[in-house]
Amino acid sequence: MRSFTYERAKTPQQAAAAVAGTPGGKFIAGGTNLLDLMKLEIETPVHLVDVQDVGLDRIEPTEAGGLRIGALVSNTALSADARVMRDYAVLTRAIQAGASGQLRNKATTGGNLLQRTRCPYFYDTNMPCNKRDPGAGCAAKDGYSRQLGVIGISESCIATYPGDMAVALRVLDAVVETIDADGETRSIPIADFHSLWGDTPHIENVLADGEMITAVTLPRPLGGKHIYHKVRDRRSYAFALVSVAAVIQPDGTGRVAFGGMAPKPWRVAAAEAALPQGAAAVAARAFADAQPTDHNRYKISLAERTLAGVLAEARS
Amino acid sequence: MEYNAPAGKNLFDNAKVVGKPTRRIDGPLKTTGTAPYAYERHDVVPGQVYGYVLGAGIAKGRIAAMDVSAARAMPGVLAIVTAPDTKPVGKGMGNTAPLFGGRDIAHYHQAIALVVAETFEQARAASSVIRVEYERQKGAFDLASAAPGAPLDTTRGGEPDQVRTGDFEAAYHAAYVQLDERYTTPDESHAMMEPHASIAAWEGEKLTLWTSNQMIAWNKGSVGDILDMEPDNVRLDSPYLGGGFGGKLFVRADAVLAALGAKAAGRPVKVMLQRPLIYNNTTHRPASIQRLRIGAGKDGRISAIAHEGWSGNLPGGSGENTVQQTRQLYAGDHRLTANYLATLDLPEGNAMRAPGEASGHMALEVAMDELAEKLDMCPVELRIVNDTQTVPDEPEIKFSDRNLVRCLREGAERFGWANRNKTPGGLRDGRWLIGMGMAAGYRNGPVGKSAARVKLDRRGRVTVETDMTDIGTGSYTIIAQTAAEVMGVPLKQVTVRLGDSAYPASAGSGGQWGAASSTAGVYAACVNLRRAIGEKLGFDGDAATFDNSRIAVDGGSFALTDAGALSATGEMTYGDFQDDYSVGTFASHFCEIAVDAYTGESFIRRMLSVCDAGRILNPVSARSQVIGAMAMSVGATLTEELAVDKRFGFFVNHDMAGYEVPVHADIPHQEVVFLDTLDPVISPMKAKGVGELGICGPTAAVANALYNATGIRVREYPLTLDKYLDRLPAV
């Protein structure tokens, strides 16, 4: 870990200004991912702006009939909120499938969206990694890739977005709200928030330097059955091999997004439209362009089978 | 005291303390966080500073250049010890890979520098600005490609490790059924809770290491060999360990670097190997390839059995004896067992909980399941008909006390084995495929010489001192029970001090010999103390009865306190009569598993182990040993694998997130039964170890249950869903 300076901002705009005004500055909220990465020198910020005093810790109804979740609402609080459990159960189930109780107590809504990949080569600074060191090459592509991405990846990087919460937010069509140093705000649909790697895998989302997440809003409830199925090698404290977030209506239509497959929660409109035809039809459309390795080819059939199980659960 | 004939009836047969369920006497220290583990021993020496280890970034080659100038200029840095500037240190017992020094790199994350600084954070920060240039060399990192040309293993005793009895090939070809299968097990990490850690302080020529080590007497000598100093100038102190599993049998880089760092800095230095270093810097259970061929008659009797194992290690390292249990477990006139050893450039393979046998059962006991299916025979019955009371390759050697058949029958009864579904893949409960599996288990029951000192004070308190270690196993408690029993005092009147090389040398903790050996040594010391008391008070200590803090002698009695303060040492050694016996421990293991028919996720539902290990000294801590081993077995079967990158030559998943040991949710229900047996050959205690028996077989029981659930046989561990997903029923 490199030495760094530290300040605590009082308002979101002040925080944004502090980060924007300091080269090498970064926000810190729960720190459950950032601090680990700093200890390993994968992240080497020179200045941390702690946002824990800026508020943004409430879940409030919106005029549109949805919910506005402050960026600093903890994973634990969000997953246990009665309105979320009732109207957005896929979100509760996704969050509770992630990490551990202790980590969920510290992890925040905004920070969780920004958690970085768990590719083991990204975590070992002796290994070439385009995400850590642009232009260095990718050790994962021809290496141990069993848990890595199969679609939306590139020659530069085959890592996945590792989280669970965002996969549920993707089927809910959540919107990420931000503020910048000038006080300008914008709303970014979750679909557009995370970037595919392309040639720039070190760029993981569309946030500008110093732009801070202030909230995530959920549209009005969708109804339907909310299911999140996370498949992993052990029953807790493991990242998804594949996960499926789904909201299924009584007529068999619905929404579905996949985690563990791609640089972002993977939701394909044409695939989703095939939901009434079953899992195979959805998977064929969702993963038509997949480029798996020999190690992770299984993920495609696993995604299809997991969805089949989800659809069976929805019917039951 | 020499133990030179099987024990007759003795005081342990009427025990009041030994054998009774007893809570750990060190439990309160552990549950309040006050047990002094190596890295937190802030009070033992003032002025402690921190060392941070830099591991090599390549698997094989040479350090061309190392620049530490920037690191030296960092705040708080007191000293930097670098490998190129240090003459390679020596090797201690059990060491294969170089521990430190010189420019050559033998494996990934080999220690190449230690930064000593006032704080941990300063040391860590400075280590990150050390610049290293390497000359990479090609290495051999793939066991599968190295195995075919590998010679027979000669690392155990110097002779090629191959045993033939009868004519295996002829009998195999003539057999009614034949089985010929290959199995692979991956490299595994001990992944113990407490990483390797040491605090070192020099006082002139004398070195004290407060450390985390299983074998104090061995390693006092080893530190002398490694650092080229007199062992008498070395003191090791290791009263508590947060797990060892064989990974702390020998001296590792933490102790060496703490000593070198302390010398360089002129201050006491503490070093804990950082978690990401554990997997590649230290030792691991090596991967294996195993081939089983079994021929049997229509009645299930084995006529021919061959088990061959291949493993790899660094040059000079030993091989994994995966065939050991096959030499003991089943009858069969025509036999071939052999181990082959390839040379690899991966990190050092070494002992991990039941080395050889843990992996060996993962092949043998699945092969037996497969054989039972070919014979259309109950897997329990197949094992029963092949039981033996003599060692198959050496029929003149009989088992000292072997109750495998009882384990099998009692396990089957308790688990409801008769009610199982016999058709693989044939039992469905909603989305779940349900299966049951079983396996037999064998682990040898070693015992070794062990000494202790026992002191009696004026208030009648008894204090035991021995360099025995408690690696989480419960040594403190069984030693206290033994002393309480022999000296006739309540358990709370006994104090136990362990792990200090200043104390008499014990057998230490390893190979599941610790409990049997160390308590026998304490018994020997207590007998000597009883004799000393008798001498002082004028009676024959061997003829007196010590009970309830009183001494009954012919025609009178004394209070224990009448003896005043006395002390005695004693050592139990073993005569060669034991060579006429094979001393082993036996078990049956059962598992029920549910497999998600959609996703292939497997969930253990319940497990049972029935163990035959002689007298159980403390059923509470013995059970704890076995359930821990059962959990470790689940990890070994379903999730644990050090993934090898065959290009870069290292274990890729080198942290607790990537190397997946089971979590609580993976282990819902475990039951352990100990048969009420006694082994008079092993020691006066008639007790054998259980800590490694518990990982010999549950693995195969899980694997066989997975097969019974799905109808899919996977022979490459771990049995992760990607290996069978495509063979599950269509959805």
PDB file of N, CA and C in Angstrom, chain B residues 548-597:
ATOM      1  N   ASN B 548      -8.150 -38.611  44.396  1.00  0.00           N
ATOM      2  CA  ASN B 548      -8.786 -37.545  45.153  1.00  0.00           C
ATOM      3  C   ASN B 548      -7.780 -36.765  46.011  1.00  0.00           C
ATOM      4  N   SER B 549      -6.599 -36.520  45.431  1.00  0.00           N
ATOM      5  CA  SER B 549      -5.504 -35.785  46.090  1.00  0.00           C
ATOM      6  C   SER B 549      -4.993 -36.471  47.355  1.00  0.00           C
ATOM      7  N   ARG B 550      -5.268 -37.774  47.415  1.00  0.00           N
ATOM      8  CA  ARG B 550      -4.726 -38.557  48.528  1.00  0.00           C
ATOM      9  C   ARG B 550      -3.994 -39.768  47.971  1.00  0.00           C
ATOM     10  N   ILE B 551      -3.160 -40.369  48.824  1.00  0.00           N
ATOM     11  CA  ILE B 551      -2.394 -41.535  48.417  1.00  0.00           C
ATOM     12  C   ILE B 551      -2.718 -42.660  49.394  1.00  0.00           C
ATOM     13  N   ALA B 552      -3.271 -43.741  48.887  1.00  0.00           N
ATOM     14  CA  ALA B 552      -3.552 -44.900  49.734  1.00  0.00           C
ATOM     15  C   ALA B 552      -2.421 -45.906  49.571  1.00  0.00           C
ATOM     16  N   VAL B 553      -1.822 -46.299  50.676  1.00  0.00           N
ATOM     17  CA  VAL B 553      -0.772 -47.312  50.631  1.00  0.00           C
ATOM     18  C   VAL B 553      -1.169 -48.441  51.569  1.00  0.00           C
ATOM     19  N   ASP B 554      -0.440 -49.508  51.469  1.00  0.00           N
ATOM     20  CA  ASP B 554      -0.735 -50.653  52.312  1.00  0.00           C
ATOM     21  C   ASP B 554      -0.665 -50.223  53.783  1.00  0.00           C
ATOM     22  N   GLY B 555      -1.800 -50.214  54.439  1.00  0.00           N
ATOM     23  CA  GLY B 555      -1.825 -49.910  55.852  1.00  0.00           C
ATOM     24  C   GLY B 555      -1.858 -48.441  56.213  1.00  0.00           C
ATOM     25  N   GLY B 556      -2.217 -47.572  55.283  1.00  0.00           N
ATOM     26  CA  GLY B 556      -2.303 -46.167  55.679  1.00  0.00           C
ATOM     27  C   GLY B 556      -2.570 -45.263  54.492  1.00  0.00           C
ATOM     28  N   SER B 557      -2.515 -43.981  54.737  1.00  0.00           N
ATOM     29  CA  SER B 557      -2.714 -43.066  53.615  1.00  0.00           C
ATOM     30  C   SER B 557      -2.011 -41.738  53.907  1.00  0.00           C
ATOM     31  N   PHE B 558      -1.802 -40.987  52.828  1.00  0.00           N
ATOM     32  CA  PHE B 558      -1.183 -39.666  52.908  1.00  0.00           C
ATOM     33  C   PHE B 558      -2.035 -38.685  52.124  1.00  0.00           C
ATOM     34  N   ALA B 559      -1.881 -37.426  52.506  1.00  0.00           N
ATOM     35  CA  ALA B 559      -2.367 -36.388  51.589  1.00  0.00           C
ATOM     36  C   ALA B 559      -1.277 -36.153  50.553  1.00  0.00           C
ATOM     37  N   LEU B 560      -1.682 -35.842  49.330  1.00  0.00           N
ATOM     38  CA  LEU B 560      -0.689 -35.585  48.288  1.00  0.00           C
ATOM     39  C   LEU B 560       0.252 -34.457  48.726  1.00  0.00           C
ATOM     40  N   THR B 561      -0.306 -33.499  49.459  1.00  0.00           N
ATOM     41  CA  THR B 561       0.510 -32.359  49.882  1.00  0.00           C
ATOM     42  C   THR B 561       1.578 -32.750  50.903  1.00  0.00           C
ATOM     43  N   ASP B 562       1.456 -33.934  51.494  1.00  0.00           N
ATOM     44  CA  ASP B 562       2.491 -34.368  52.428  1.00  0.00           C
ATOM     45  C   ASP B 562       3.857 -34.486  51.751  1.00  0.00           C
ATOM     46  N   ALA B 563       3.824 -34.669  50.448  1.00  0.00           N
ATOM     47  CA  ALA B 563       5.090 -34.879  49.736  1.00  0.00           C
ATOM     48  C   ALA B 563       5.868 -33.579  49.568  1.00  0.00           C
ATOM     49  N   GLY B 564       5.212 -32.439  49.748  1.00  0.00           N
ATOM     50  CA  GLY B 564       5.894 -31.161  49.495  1.00  0.00           C
ATOM     51  C   GLY B 564       6.126 -30.981  48.002  1.00  0.00           C
ATOM     52  N   ALA B 565       7.046 -30.103  47.677  1.00  0.00           N
ATOM     53  CA  ALA B 565       7.302 -29.817  46.262  1.00  0.00           C
ATOM     54  C   ALA B 565       8.276 -30.839  45.707  1.00  0.00           C
ATOM     55  N   LEU B 566       7.893 -31.444  44.587  1.00  0.00           N
ATOM     56  CA  LEU B 566       8.731 -32.447  43.932  1.00  0.00           C
ATOM     57  C   LEU B 566       8.564 -32.329  42.422  1.00  0.00           C
ATOM     58  N   SER B 567       9.530 -32.844  41.728  1.00  0.00           N
ATOM     59  CA  SER B 567       9.449 -32.805  40.275  1.00  0.00           C
ATOM     60  C   SER B 567      10.092 -34.056  39.709  1.00  0.00           C
ATOM     61  N   ALA B 568       9.580 -34.525  38.606  1.00  0.00           N
ATOM     62  CA  ALA B 568      10.177 -35.696  37.945  1.00  0.00           C
ATOM     63  C   ALA B 568      10.023 -35.558  36.441  1.00  0.00           C
ATOM     64  N   THR B 569      10.994 -36.064  35.727  1.00  0.00           N
ATOM     65  CA  THR B 569      10.827 -36.156  34.285  1.00  0.00           C
ATOM     66  C   THR B 569      10.696 -37.615  33.912  1.00  0.00           C
ATOM     67  N   GLY B 570      10.135 -37.857  32.773  1.00  0.00           N
ATOM     68  CA  GLY B 570      10.019 -39.227  32.306  1.00  0.00           C
ATOM     69  C   GLY B 570       9.861 -39.214  30.802  1.00  0.00           C
ATOM     70  N   GLU B 571      10.230 -40.320  30.202  1.00  0.00           N
ATOM     71  CA  GLU B 571      10.099 -40.448  28.750  1.00  0.00           C
ATOM     72  C   GLU B 571       9.584 -41.838  28.443  1.00  0.00           C
ATOM     73  N   MET B 572       8.644 -41.923  27.536  1.00  0.00           N
ATOM     74  CA  MET B 572       8.183 -43.235  27.083  1.00  0.00           C
ATOM     75  C   MET B 572       8.912 -43.545  25.775  1.00  0.00           C
ATOM     76  N   THR B 573       9.542 -44.707  25.780  1.00  0.00           N
ATOM     77  CA  THR B 573      10.137 -45.192  24.523  1.00  0.00           C
ATOM     78  C   THR B 573       9.505 -46.535  24.201  1.00  0.00           C
ATOM     79  N   TYR B 574       9.779 -47.043  23.022  1.00  0.00           N
ATOM     80  CA  TYR B 574       9.054 -48.225  22.547  1.00  0.00           C
ATOM     81  C   TYR B 574      10.002 -49.324  22.108  1.00  0.00           C
ATOM     82  N   GLY B 575       9.742 -50.495  22.579  1.00  0.00           N
ATOM     83  CA  GLY B 575      10.539 -51.656  22.210  1.00  0.00           C
ATOM     84  C   GLY B 575      10.153 -52.174  20.830  1.00  0.00           C
ATOM     85  N   ASP B 576      10.945 -53.121  20.309  1.00  0.00           N
ATOM     86  CA  ASP B 576      10.696 -53.548  18.932  1.00  0.00           C
ATOM     87  C   ASP B 576       9.591 -54.591  18.811  1.00  0.00           C
ATOM     88  N   PHE B 577       8.940 -54.909  19.928  1.00  0.00           N
ATOM     89  CA  PHE B 577       7.819 -55.872  19.803  1.00  0.00           C
ATOM     90  C   PHE B 577       6.739 -55.334  18.877  1.00  0.00           C
ATOM     91  N   GLN B 578       6.671 -54.020  18.756  1.00  0.00           N
ATOM     92  CA  GLN B 578       5.635 -53.445  17.893  1.00  0.00           C
ATOM     93  C   GLN B 578       5.845 -53.784  16.419  1.00  0.00           C
ATOM     94  N   ASP B 579       7.109 -54.168  16.076  1.00  0.00           N
ATOM     95  CA  ASP B 579       7.372 -54.524  14.669  1.00  0.00           C
ATOM     96  C   ASP B 579       6.569 -55.751  14.229  1.00  0.00           C
ATOM     97  N   ASP B 580       6.097 -56.531  15.183  1.00  0.00           N
ATOM     98  CA  ASP B 580       5.306 -57.715  14.821  1.00  0.00           C
ATOM     99  C   ASP B 580       3.863 -57.368  14.461  1.00  0.00           C
ATOM    100  N   TYR B 581       3.534 -56.114  14.613  1.00  0.00           N
ATOM    101  CA  TYR B 581       2.137 -55.696  14.397  1.00  0.00           C
ATOM    102  C   TYR B 581       2.046 -54.563  13.389  1.00  0.00           C
ATOM    103  N   SER B 582       0.916 -54.466  12.766  1.00  0.00           N
ATOM    104  CA  SER B 582       0.556 -53.249  12.047  1.00  0.00           C
ATOM    105  C   SER B 582      -0.472 -52.530  12.917  1.00  0.00           C
ATOM    106  N   VAL B 583      -0.111 -51.329  13.332  1.00  0.00           N
ATOM    107  CA  VAL B 583      -1.019 -50.547  14.173  1.00  0.00           C
ATOM    108  C   VAL B 583      -1.710 -49.525  13.285  1.00  0.00           C
ATOM    109  N   GLY B 584      -3.012 -49.649  13.198  1.00  0.00           N
ATOM    110  CA  GLY B 584      -3.735 -48.741  12.302  1.00  0.00           C
ATOM    111  C   GLY B 584      -5.038 -48.282  12.913  1.00  0.00           C
ATOM    112  N   THR B 585      -5.629 -47.303  12.264  1.00  0.00           N
ATOM    113  CA  THR B 585      -6.956 -46.836  12.656  1.00  0.00           C
ATOM    114  C   THR B 585      -7.887 -47.029  11.468  1.00  0.00           C
ATOM    115  N   PHE B 586      -9.138 -47.263  11.753  1.00  0.00           N
ATOM    116  CA  PHE B 586     -10.082 -47.685  10.714  1.00  0.00           C
ATOM    117  C   PHE B 586     -11.384 -46.914  10.842  1.00  0.00           C
ATOM    118  N   ALA B 587     -12.079 -46.796   9.732  1.00  0.00           N
ATOM    119  CA  ALA B 587     -13.332 -46.059   9.781  1.00  0.00           C
ATOM    120  C   ALA B 587     -14.240 -46.462   8.630  1.00  0.00           C
ATOM    121  N   SER B 588     -15.505 -46.187   8.836  1.00  0.00           N
ATOM    122  CA  SER B 588     -16.429 -46.174   7.703  1.00  0.00           C
ATOM    123  C   SER B 588     -17.000 -44.771   7.614  1.00  0.00           C
ATOM    124  N   HIS B 589     -17.252 -44.333   6.404  1.00  0.00           N
ATOM    125  CA  HIS B 589     -17.759 -42.979   6.176  1.00  0.00           C
ATOM    126  C   HIS B 589     -18.973 -43.044   5.256  1.00  0.00           C
ATOM    127  N   PHE B 590     -19.957 -42.229   5.574  1.00  0.00           N
ATOM    128  CA  PHE B 590     -21.187 -42.215   4.783  1.00  0.00           C
ATOM    129  C   PHE B 590     -21.560 -40.770   4.477  1.00  0.00           C
ATOM    130  N   CYS B 591     -22.214 -40.583   3.340  1.00  0.00           N
ATOM    131  CA  CYS B 591     -22.608 -39.233   2.941  1.00  0.00           C
ATOM    132  C   CYS B 591     -23.906 -39.294   2.138  1.00  0.00           C
ATOM    133  N   GLU B 592     -24.748 -38.321   2.398  1.00  0.00           N
ATOM    134  CA  GLU B 592     -25.928 -38.123   1.536  1.00  0.00           C
ATOM    135  C   GLU B 592     -25.799 -36.753   0.900  1.00  0.00           C
ATOM    136  N   ILE B 593     -26.048 -36.704  -0.387  1.00  0.00           N
ATOM    137  CA  ILE B 593     -25.845 -35.457  -1.125  1.00  0.00           C
ATOM    138  C   ILE B 593     -27.069 -35.169  -1.979  1.00  0.00           C
ATOM    139  N   ALA B 594     -27.295 -33.894  -2.225  1.00  0.00           N
ATOM    140  CA  ALA B 594     -28.351 -33.474  -3.151  1.00  0.00           C
ATOM    141  C   ALA B 594     -27.703 -32.671  -4.265  1.00  0.00           C
ATOM    142  N   VAL B 595     -28.070 -32.984  -5.485  1.00  0.00           N
ATOM    143  CA  VAL B 595     -27.514 -32.284  -6.640  1.00  0.00           C
ATOM    144  C   VAL B 595     -28.665 -31.611  -7.388  1.00  0.00           C
ATOM    145  N   ASP B 596     -28.503 -30.335  -7.645  1.00  0.00           N
ATOM    146  CA  ASP B 596     -29.521 -29.593  -8.384  1.00  0.00           C
ATOM    147  C   ASP B 596     -29.536 -30.101  -9.828  1.00  0.00           C
ATOM    148  N   ALA B 597     -30.652 -30.682 -10.223  1.00  0.00           N
ATOM    149  CA  ALA B 597     -30.735 -31.285 -11.553  1.00  0.00           C
ATOM    150  C   ALA B 597     -30.599 -30.245 -12.663  1.00  0.00           C
TER     151      ALA B 597
END
